Amino acid sequence: MVKAVETKLHEGTTFGMPHEQEWELAEEICARYPVEMVRFGSSGTEVTMHACRIARAATGRDKIIKFEGSYHGLHDTALVSVKPKETEYGSEDAPNSVPGGGGVPEAAVDNVVVASFNNFKSVENRFKQFPARLRQLF
């Protein structure tokens, strides 16, 4: 087993494009579980960026809900309300969307609706606030 791992390590550990073993693993996952497609990523940032894009494509809606204080990567959609200052929070039941640093476009911030973690009322409020722009997937 160690020899097999060592052999594969010499072939490389991170690739920028899909490769044969990735295809084999994806086919195995699809054969074992009720999924049609699998997409691998190299980082959490990449995976959450694709997840947001797929959700927007599937729903036809631009807005995404995220929980205040949670970190989901370095792309524009994820860098909203990661660590806002106390003066920027807003209401616990309807937190403000705050850029997570310089360079995050206002349009990206406007498309991220923030809810408070472990606060169902804040999530419910957001769906009521943007009924035509958010789609409940559960």
Tab-separated table of N, CA and C in Angstrom:
chain	number	residue	atom	x	y	z
A	1	MET	N	0.828	-1.191	0.000
A	1	MET	CA	0.000	0.000	0.000
A	1	MET	C	0.874	1.256	0.000
A	2	VAL	N	1.902	1.299	0.833
A	2	VAL	CA	2.788	2.456	0.902
A	2	VAL	C	3.476	2.664	-0.441
A	3	LYS	N	3.892	1.583	-1.082
A	3	LYS	CA	4.559	1.673	-2.384
A	3	LYS	C	3.614	2.270	-3.435
A	4	ALA	N	2.356	1.866	-3.404
A	4	ALA	CA	1.373	2.399	-4.352
A	4	ALA	C	1.179	3.901	-4.153
A	5	VAL	N	1.112	4.347	-2.899
A	5	VAL	CA	0.978	5.773	-2.598
A	5	VAL	C	2.220	6.521	-3.059
A	6	GLU	N	3.385	5.966	-2.781
A	6	GLU	CA	4.637	6.602	-3.185
A	6	GLU	C	4.704	6.757	-4.707
A	7	THR	N	4.300	5.752	-5.430
A	7	THR	CA	4.293	5.813	-6.896
A	7	THR	C	3.400	6.955	-7.379
A	8	LYS	N	2.226	7.053	-6.806
A	8	LYS	CA	1.295	8.109	-7.213
A	8	LYS	C	1.808	9.494	-6.834
A	9	LEU	N	2.482	9.626	-5.693
A	9	LEU	CA	3.041	10.913	-5.290
A	9	LEU	C	4.040	11.430	-6.309
A	10	HIS	N	4.800	10.538	-6.926
A	10	HIS	CA	5.770	10.943	-7.938
A	10	HIS	C	5.090	11.412	-9.225
A	11	GLU	N	3.848	11.017	-9.419
A	11	GLU	CA	3.097	11.465	-10.598
A	11	GLU	C	2.508	12.859	-10.394
A	12	GLY	N	2.420	13.302	-9.135
A	12	GLY	CA	1.877	14.621	-8.818
A	12	GLY	C	0.717	14.523	-7.842
A	13	THR	N	0.446	15.640	-7.160
A	13	THR	CA	-0.624	15.648	-6.164
A	13	THR	C	-1.700	16.681	-6.443
A	14	THR	N	-1.374	17.716	-7.194
A	14	THR	CA	-2.345	18.765	-7.502
A	14	THR	C	-2.261	19.067	-8.987
A	15	PHE	N	-3.406	19.091	-9.631
A	15	PHE	CA	-3.451	19.322	-11.068
A	15	PHE	C	-4.457	20.426	-11.383
A	16	GLY	N	-4.175	21.237	-12.366
A	16	GLY	CA	-5.060	22.330	-12.752
A	16	GLY	C	-6.202	21.908	-13.660
A	17	MET	N	-6.082	20.742	-14.234
A	17	MET	CA	-7.107	20.242	-15.159
A	17	MET	C	-7.502	18.834	-14.725
A	18	PRO	N	-8.696	18.393	-15.123
A	18	PRO	CA	-9.089	17.012	-14.796
A	18	PRO	C	-8.092	16.012	-15.381
A	19	HIS	N	-7.910	14.917	-14.693
A	19	HIS	CA	-6.982	13.889	-15.151
A	19	HIS	C	-7.652	12.521	-15.030
A	20	GLU	N	-6.988	11.507	-15.542
A	20	GLU	CA	-7.573	10.166	-15.650
A	20	GLU	C	-8.096	9.632	-14.318
A	21	GLN	N	-7.311	9.739	-13.258
A	21	GLN	CA	-7.774	9.209	-11.968
A	21	GLN	C	-8.992	9.957	-11.452
A	22	GLU	N	-9.064	11.238	-11.751
A	22	GLU	CA	-10.236	12.019	-11.344
A	22	GLU	C	-11.485	11.504	-12.052
A	23	TRP	N	-11.353	11.224	-13.334
A	23	TRP	CA	-12.482	10.677	-14.089
A	23	TRP	C	-12.901	9.319	-13.517
A	24	GLU	N	-11.915	8.490	-13.208
A	24	GLU	CA	-12.210	7.165	-12.644
A	24	GLU	C	-12.937	7.281	-11.312
A	25	LEU	N	-12.477	8.175	-10.449
A	25	LEU	CA	-13.117	8.365	-9.150
A	25	LEU	C	-14.531	8.922	-9.320
A	26	ALA	N	-14.710	9.863	-10.216
A	26	ALA	CA	-16.039	10.428	-10.462
A	26	ALA	C	-17.005	9.349	-10.947
A	27	GLU	N	-16.562	8.510	-11.851
A	27	GLU	CA	-17.412	7.413	-12.337
A	27	GLU	C	-17.772	6.460	-11.208
A	28	GLU	N	-16.827	6.176	-10.331
A	28	GLU	CA	-17.082	5.285	-9.192
A	28	GLU	C	-18.103	5.908	-8.229
A	29	ILE	N	-17.962	7.181	-7.963
A	29	ILE	CA	-18.917	7.872	-7.088
A	29	ILE	C	-20.318	7.836	-7.694
A	30	CYS	N	-20.422	8.126	-8.986
A	30	CYS	CA	-21.728	8.108	-9.665
A	30	CYS	C	-22.339	6.704	-9.687
A	31	ALA	N	-21.498	5.690	-9.758
A	31	ALA	CA	-21.990	4.305	-9.761
A	31	ALA	C	-22.508	3.901	-8.377
A	32	ARG	N	-21.902	4.426	-7.336
A	32	ARG	CA	-22.259	4.025	-5.970
A	32	ARG	C	-23.366	4.864	-5.339
A	33	TYR	N	-23.512	6.099	-5.783
A	33	TYR	CA	-24.454	7.027	-5.150
A	33	TYR	C	-25.380	7.625	-6.199
A	34	PRO	N	-26.547	8.111	-5.783
A	34	PRO	CA	-27.519	8.658	-6.742
A	34	PRO	C	-27.165	10.079	-7.196
A	35	VAL	N	-26.027	10.221	-7.858
A	35	VAL	CA	-25.621	11.500	-8.432
A	35	VAL	C	-25.294	11.287	-9.903
A	36	GLU	N	-25.532	12.307	-10.707
A	36	GLU	CA	-25.283	12.204	-12.140
A	36	GLU	C	-23.916	12.731	-12.542
A	37	MET	N	-23.439	13.743	-11.800
A	37	MET	CA	-22.161	14.355	-12.150
A	37	MET	C	-21.386	14.673	-10.875
A	38	VAL	N	-20.074	14.713	-11.012
A	38	VAL	CA	-19.187	15.060	-9.912
A	38	VAL	C	-18.180	16.077	-10.438
A	39	ARG	N	-17.907	17.091	-9.647
A	39	ARG	CA	-16.878	18.081	-10.009
A	39	ARG	C	-15.945	18.221	-8.817
A	40	PHE	N	-14.677	18.030	-9.033
A	40	PHE	CA	-13.685	18.173	-7.978
A	40	PHE	C	-13.103	19.575	-8.023
A	41	GLY	N	-12.553	20.013	-6.914
A	41	GLY	CA	-11.918	21.323	-6.851
A	41	GLY	C	-10.603	21.232	-6.115
A	42	SER	N	-9.788	22.244	-6.303
A	42	SER	CA	-8.465	22.273	-5.673
A	42	SER	C	-8.455	23.023	-4.345
A	43	SER	N	-9.509	23.806	-4.076
A	43	SER	CA	-9.548	24.587	-2.838
A	43	SER	C	-10.996	24.839	-2.437
A	44	GLY	N	-11.184	25.221	-1.195
A	44	GLY	CA	-12.521	25.590	-0.722
A	44	GLY	C	-13.052	26.803	-1.459
A	45	THR	N	-12.172	27.760	-1.749
A	45	THR	CA	-12.587	28.944	-2.504
A	45	THR	C	-13.158	28.538	-3.855
A	46	GLU	N	-12.442	27.670	-4.557
A	46	GLU	CA	-12.888	27.219	-5.878
A	46	GLU	C	-14.227	26.485	-5.794
A	47	VAL	N	-14.364	25.625	-4.812
A	47	VAL	CA	-15.584	24.826	-4.684
A	47	VAL	C	-16.790	25.699	-4.345
A	48	THR	N	-16.645	26.649	-3.405
A	48	THR	CA	-17.793	27.499	-3.074
A	48	THR	C	-18.124	28.454	-4.214
A	49	MET	N	-17.115	28.887	-4.966
A	49	MET	CA	-17.360	29.739	-6.126
A	49	MET	C	-18.211	28.989	-7.152
A	50	HIS	N	-17.850	27.730	-7.419
A	50	HIS	CA	-18.640	26.925	-8.356
A	50	HIS	C	-20.036	26.642	-7.798
A	51	ALA	N	-20.138	26.366	-6.507
A	51	ALA	CA	-21.441	26.080	-5.900
A	51	ALA	C	-22.382	27.275	-6.037
A	52	CYS	N	-21.868	28.483	-5.812
A	52	CYS	CA	-22.701	29.685	-5.963
A	52	CYS	C	-23.136	29.865	-7.414
A	53	ARG	N	-22.222	29.634	-8.338
A	53	ARG	CA	-22.561	29.781	-9.759
A	53	ARG	C	-23.596	28.742	-10.181
A	54	ILE	N	-23.425	27.509	-9.732
A	54	ILE	CA	-24.386	26.450	-10.065
A	54	ILE	C	-25.762	26.760	-9.469
A	55	ALA	N	-25.794	27.238	-8.223
A	55	ALA	CA	-27.074	27.589	-7.592
A	55	ALA	C	-27.763	28.701	-8.367
A	56	ARG	N	-26.995	29.692	-8.804
A	56	ARG	CA	-27.590	30.786	-9.577
A	56	ARG	C	-28.091	30.290	-10.927
A	57	ALA	N	-27.341	29.413	-11.560
A	57	ALA	CA	-27.769	28.869	-12.853
A	57	ALA	C	-29.021	28.010	-12.689
A	58	ALA	N	-29.071	27.210	-11.634
A	58	ALA	CA	-30.207	26.303	-11.417
A	58	ALA	C	-31.485	27.055	-11.072
A	59	THR	N	-31.350	28.164	-10.351
A	59	THR	CA	-32.543	28.894	-9.906
A	59	THR	C	-32.897	30.067	-10.803
A	60	GLY	N	-31.921	30.556	-11.569
A	60	GLY	CA	-32.156	31.749	-12.374
A	60	GLY	C	-32.216	33.007	-11.525
A	61	ARG	N	-31.702	32.931	-10.307
A	61	ARG	CA	-31.746	34.074	-9.391
A	61	ARG	C	-30.335	34.427	-8.950
A	62	ASP	N	-30.126	35.715	-8.693
A	62	ASP	CA	-28.790	36.200	-8.387
A	62	ASP	C	-28.412	36.128	-6.914
A	63	LYS	N	-29.365	36.288	-6.038
A	63	LYS	CA	-29.053	36.417	-4.611
A	63	LYS	C	-28.715	35.073	-3.967
A	64	ILE	N	-27.775	35.139	-3.035
A	64	ILE	CA	-27.327	33.995	-2.245
A	64	ILE	C	-27.491	34.377	-0.778
A	65	ILE	N	-27.897	33.430	0.068
A	65	ILE	CA	-27.931	33.680	1.514
A	65	ILE	C	-26.677	33.065	2.129
A	66	LYS	N	-26.049	33.809	3.020
A	66	LYS	CA	-24.936	33.258	3.794
A	66	LYS	C	-25.082	33.729	5.230
A	67	PHE	N	-24.423	33.029	6.135
A	67	PHE	CA	-24.500	33.379	7.543
A	67	PHE	C	-23.369	34.323	7.924
A	68	GLU	N	-23.724	35.343	8.677
A	68	GLU	CA	-22.758	36.331	9.134
A	68	GLU	C	-21.633	35.661	9.927
A	69	GLY	N	-20.420	36.076	9.620
A	69	GLY	CA	-19.262	35.558	10.340
A	69	GLY	C	-18.673	34.284	9.764
A	70	SER	N	-19.319	33.703	8.775
A	70	SER	CA	-18.795	32.459	8.212
A	70	SER	C	-17.871	32.767	7.029
A	71	TYR	N	-16.815	31.994	6.922
A	71	TYR	CA	-15.827	32.166	5.857
A	71	TYR	C	-15.989	31.034	4.850
A	72	HIS	N	-16.128	31.410	3.574
A	72	HIS	CA	-16.332	30.415	2.521
A	72	HIS	C	-15.387	30.617	1.340
A	73	GLY	N	-14.278	31.289	1.562
A	73	GLY	CA	-13.319	31.465	0.491
A	73	GLY	C	-13.064	32.917	0.165
A	74	LEU	N	-12.275	33.126	-0.895
A	74	LEU	CA	-11.805	34.465	-1.240
A	74	LEU	C	-12.482	35.086	-2.454
A	75	HIS	N	-13.493	34.455	-3.012
A	75	HIS	CA	-14.167	35.068	-4.164
A	75	HIS	C	-15.175	36.108	-3.678
A	76	ASP	N	-15.619	36.989	-4.584
A	76	ASP	CA	-16.444	38.136	-4.210
A	76	ASP	C	-17.720	37.754	-3.462
A	77	THR	N	-18.397	36.701	-3.882
A	77	THR	CA	-19.632	36.291	-3.217
A	77	THR	C	-19.362	35.846	-1.786
A	78	ALA	N	-18.250	35.188	-1.559
A	78	ALA	CA	-17.946	34.662	-0.230
A	78	ALA	C	-17.424	35.726	0.726
A	79	LEU	N	-16.837	36.783	0.206
A	79	LEU	CA	-16.226	37.798	1.063
A	79	LEU	C	-17.215	38.890	1.470
A	80	VAL	N	-18.337	38.468	2.007
A	80	VAL	CA	-19.351	39.389	2.508
A	80	VAL	C	-19.667	38.987	3.946
A	81	SER	N	-19.608	39.973	4.842
A	81	SER	CA	-19.937	39.782	6.261
A	81	SER	C	-19.171	38.623	6.903
A	82	VAL	N	-17.889	38.530	6.587
A	82	VAL	CA	-17.048	37.500	7.184
A	82	VAL	C	-16.684	37.902	8.616
A	83	LYS	N	-16.257	39.141	8.782
A	83	LYS	CA	-15.883	39.637	10.108
A	83	LYS	C	-16.216	41.130	10.188
A	84	PRO	N	-17.512	41.453	10.134
A	84	PRO	CA	-17.873	42.874	10.166
A	84	PRO	C	-17.605	43.486	11.541
A	85	LYS	N	-17.386	44.773	11.540
A	85	LYS	CA	-17.205	45.500	12.793
A	85	LYS	C	-18.550	45.628	13.502
A	86	GLU	N	-18.523	45.767	14.794
A	86	GLU	CA	-19.749	45.845	15.588
A	86	GLU	C	-20.676	46.955	15.097
A	87	THR	N	-20.099	48.060	14.643
A	87	THR	CA	-20.907	49.187	14.163
A	87	THR	C	-21.576	48.881	12.823
A	88	GLU	N	-21.175	47.804	12.148
A	88	GLU	CA	-21.708	47.467	10.825
A	88	GLU	C	-22.720	46.321	10.850
A	89	TYR	N	-22.811	45.596	11.966
A	89	TYR	CA	-23.639	44.385	12.047
A	89	TYR	C	-25.063	44.561	11.545
A	90	GLY	N	-25.741	45.566	12.074
A	90	GLY	CA	-27.173	45.698	11.820
A	90	GLY	C	-27.950	44.860	12.820
A	91	SER	N	-29.167	44.567	12.503
A	91	SER	CA	-30.054	43.813	13.387
A	91	SER	C	-29.698	42.324	13.389
A	92	GLU	N	-29.879	41.681	14.520
A	92	GLU	CA	-29.638	40.233	14.606
A	92	GLU	C	-30.596	39.462	13.705
A	93	ASP	N	-31.803	39.999	13.514
A	93	ASP	CA	-32.788	39.326	12.669
A	93	ASP	C	-32.685	39.730	11.199
A	94	ALA	N	-31.835	40.724	10.902
A	94	ALA	CA	-31.626	41.160	9.515
A	94	ALA	C	-30.269	41.849	9.414
A	95	PRO	N	-29.169	41.063	9.500
A	95	PRO	CA	-27.831	41.662	9.458
A	95	PRO	C	-27.550	42.370	8.136
A	96	ASN	N	-26.682	43.359	8.199
A	96	ASN	CA	-26.258	44.074	6.996
A	96	ASN	C	-25.267	43.228	6.201
A	97	SER	N	-25.270	43.407	4.899
A	97	SER	CA	-24.264	42.789	4.038
A	97	SER	C	-23.085	43.750	3.979
A	98	VAL	N	-21.940	43.326	4.474
A	98	VAL	CA	-20.765	44.179	4.598
A	98	VAL	C	-19.620	43.572	3.788
A	99	PRO	N	-18.976	44.365	2.915
A	99	PRO	CA	-17.838	43.815	2.174
A	99	PRO	C	-16.751	43.346	3.131
A	100	GLY	N	-16.128	42.223	2.796
A	100	GLY	CA	-15.108	41.643	3.652
A	100	GLY	C	-13.732	42.222	3.434
A	101	GLY	N	-13.631	43.340	2.740
A	101	GLY	CA	-12.353	43.991	2.484
A	101	GLY	C	-12.445	44.806	1.214
A	102	GLY	N	-11.341	45.446	0.878
A	102	GLY	CA	-11.304	46.240	-0.337
A	102	GLY	C	-11.387	45.371	-1.583
A	103	GLY	N	-11.931	45.945	-2.633
A	103	GLY	CA	-11.980	45.249	-3.910
A	103	GLY	C	-13.205	44.384	-4.135
A	104	VAL	N	-14.087	44.258	-3.140
A	104	VAL	CA	-15.314	43.478	-3.329
A	104	VAL	C	-16.356	44.430	-3.938
A	105	PRO	N	-16.787	44.175	-5.166
A	105	PRO	CA	-17.719	45.094	-5.837
A	105	PRO	C	-19.049	45.222	-5.098
A	106	GLU	N	-19.608	46.422	-5.140
A	106	GLU	CA	-20.894	46.679	-4.492
A	106	GLU	C	-21.971	45.738	-5.037
A	107	ALA	N	-21.919	45.442	-6.332
A	107	ALA	CA	-22.909	44.529	-6.928
A	107	ALA	C	-22.830	43.145	-6.290
A	108	ALA	N	-21.619	42.693	-5.968
A	108	ALA	CA	-21.468	41.391	-5.307
A	108	ALA	C	-22.063	41.444	-3.910
A	109	VAL	N	-21.794	42.512	-3.182
A	109	VAL	CA	-22.328	42.673	-1.826
A	109	VAL	C	-23.860	42.708	-1.865
A	110	ASP	N	-24.416	43.396	-2.848
A	110	ASP	CA	-25.878	43.503	-2.969
A	110	ASP	C	-26.542	42.156	-3.243
A	111	ASN	N	-25.799	41.217	-3.819
A	111	ASN	CA	-26.371	39.911	-4.142
A	111	ASN	C	-26.150	38.862	-3.062
A	112	VAL	N	-25.566	39.260	-1.935
A	112	VAL	CA	-25.386	38.343	-0.815
A	112	VAL	C	-26.243	38.834	0.343
A	113	VAL	N	-27.260	38.063	0.657
A	113	VAL	CA	-28.175	38.382	1.748
A	113	VAL	C	-27.652	37.652	2.980
A	114	VAL	N	-27.501	38.374	4.078
A	114	VAL	CA	-26.892	37.808	5.266
A	114	VAL	C	-27.944	37.503	6.329
A	115	ALA	N	-27.808	36.326	6.919
A	115	ALA	CA	-28.668	35.911	8.032
A	115	ALA	C	-27.762	35.592	9.225
A	116	SER	N	-28.349	35.590	10.412
A	116	SER	CA	-27.585	35.263	11.622
A	116	SER	C	-27.554	33.761	11.816
A	117	PHE	N	-26.377	33.234	12.139
A	117	PHE	CA	-26.213	31.806	12.372
A	117	PHE	C	-27.095	31.353	13.529
A	118	ASN	N	-27.748	30.222	13.340
A	118	ASN	CA	-28.579	29.609	14.376
A	118	ASN	C	-29.765	30.483	14.762
A	119	ASN	N	-30.232	31.294	13.816
A	119	ASN	CA	-31.361	32.192	14.048
A	119	ASN	C	-32.346	32.004	12.895
A	120	PHE	N	-33.291	31.089	13.079
A	120	PHE	CA	-34.229	30.767	12.010
A	120	PHE	C	-35.052	31.987	11.597
A	121	LYS	N	-35.380	32.848	12.555
A	121	LYS	CA	-36.167	34.037	12.234
A	121	LYS	C	-35.448	34.909	11.208
A	122	SER	N	-34.126	35.030	11.320
A	122	SER	CA	-33.390	35.861	10.364
A	122	SER	C	-33.430	35.253	8.961
A	123	VAL	N	-33.360	33.938	8.871
A	123	VAL	CA	-33.452	33.273	7.563
A	123	VAL	C	-34.852	33.468	6.984
A	124	GLU	N	-35.853	33.239	7.802
A	124	GLU	CA	-37.248	33.429	7.379
A	124	GLU	C	-37.485	34.871	6.911
A	125	ASN	N	-36.941	35.833	7.647
A	125	ASN	CA	-37.084	37.243	7.267
A	125	ASN	C	-36.500	37.505	5.893
A	126	ARG	N	-35.367	36.886	5.598
A	126	ARG	CA	-34.713	37.119	4.309
A	126	ARG	C	-35.552	36.582	3.150
A	127	PHE	N	-36.162	35.416	3.307
A	127	PHE	CA	-37.019	34.889	2.245
A	127	PHE	C	-38.259	35.758	2.055
A	128	LYS	N	-38.770	36.310	3.136
A	128	LYS	CA	-39.921	37.226	3.034
A	128	LYS	C	-39.511	38.545	2.391
A	129	GLN	N	-38.303	39.012	2.707
A	129	GLN	CA	-37.812	40.279	2.180
A	129	GLN	C	-37.548	40.215	0.676
A	130	PHE	N	-37.067	39.080	0.178
A	130	PHE	CA	-36.705	38.933	-1.234
A	130	PHE	C	-37.402	37.723	-1.867
A	131	PRO	N	-38.727	37.660	-1.847
A	131	PRO	CA	-39.409	36.456	-2.331
A	131	PRO	C	-39.174	36.151	-3.808
A	132	ALA	N	-38.993	37.170	-4.620
A	132	ALA	CA	-38.787	36.947	-6.052
A	132	ALA	C	-37.318	36.763	-6.409
A	133	ARG	N	-36.405	37.085	-5.485
A	133	ARG	CA	-34.978	37.058	-5.793
A	133	ARG	C	-34.256	35.865	-5.157
A	134	LEU	N	-34.895	35.252	-4.153
A	134	LEU	CA	-34.326	34.072	-3.495
A	134	LEU	C	-35.228	32.897	-3.758
A	135	ARG	N	-34.651	31.743	-3.832
A	135	ARG	CA	-35.459	30.543	-4.016
A	135	ARG	C	-35.070	29.543	-2.935
A	136	GLN	N	-36.054	29.107	-2.224
A	136	GLN	CA	-35.805	28.131	-1.186
A	136	GLN	C	-35.612	26.769	-1.821
A	137	LEU	N	-34.484	26.127	-1.557
A	137	LEU	CA	-34.169	24.852	-2.184
A	137	LEU	C	-34.425	23.668	-1.257
A	138	PHE	N	-34.981	23.920	-0.077
A	138	PHE	CA	-35.216	22.830	0.864
A	138	PHE	C	-36.645	22.853	1.345
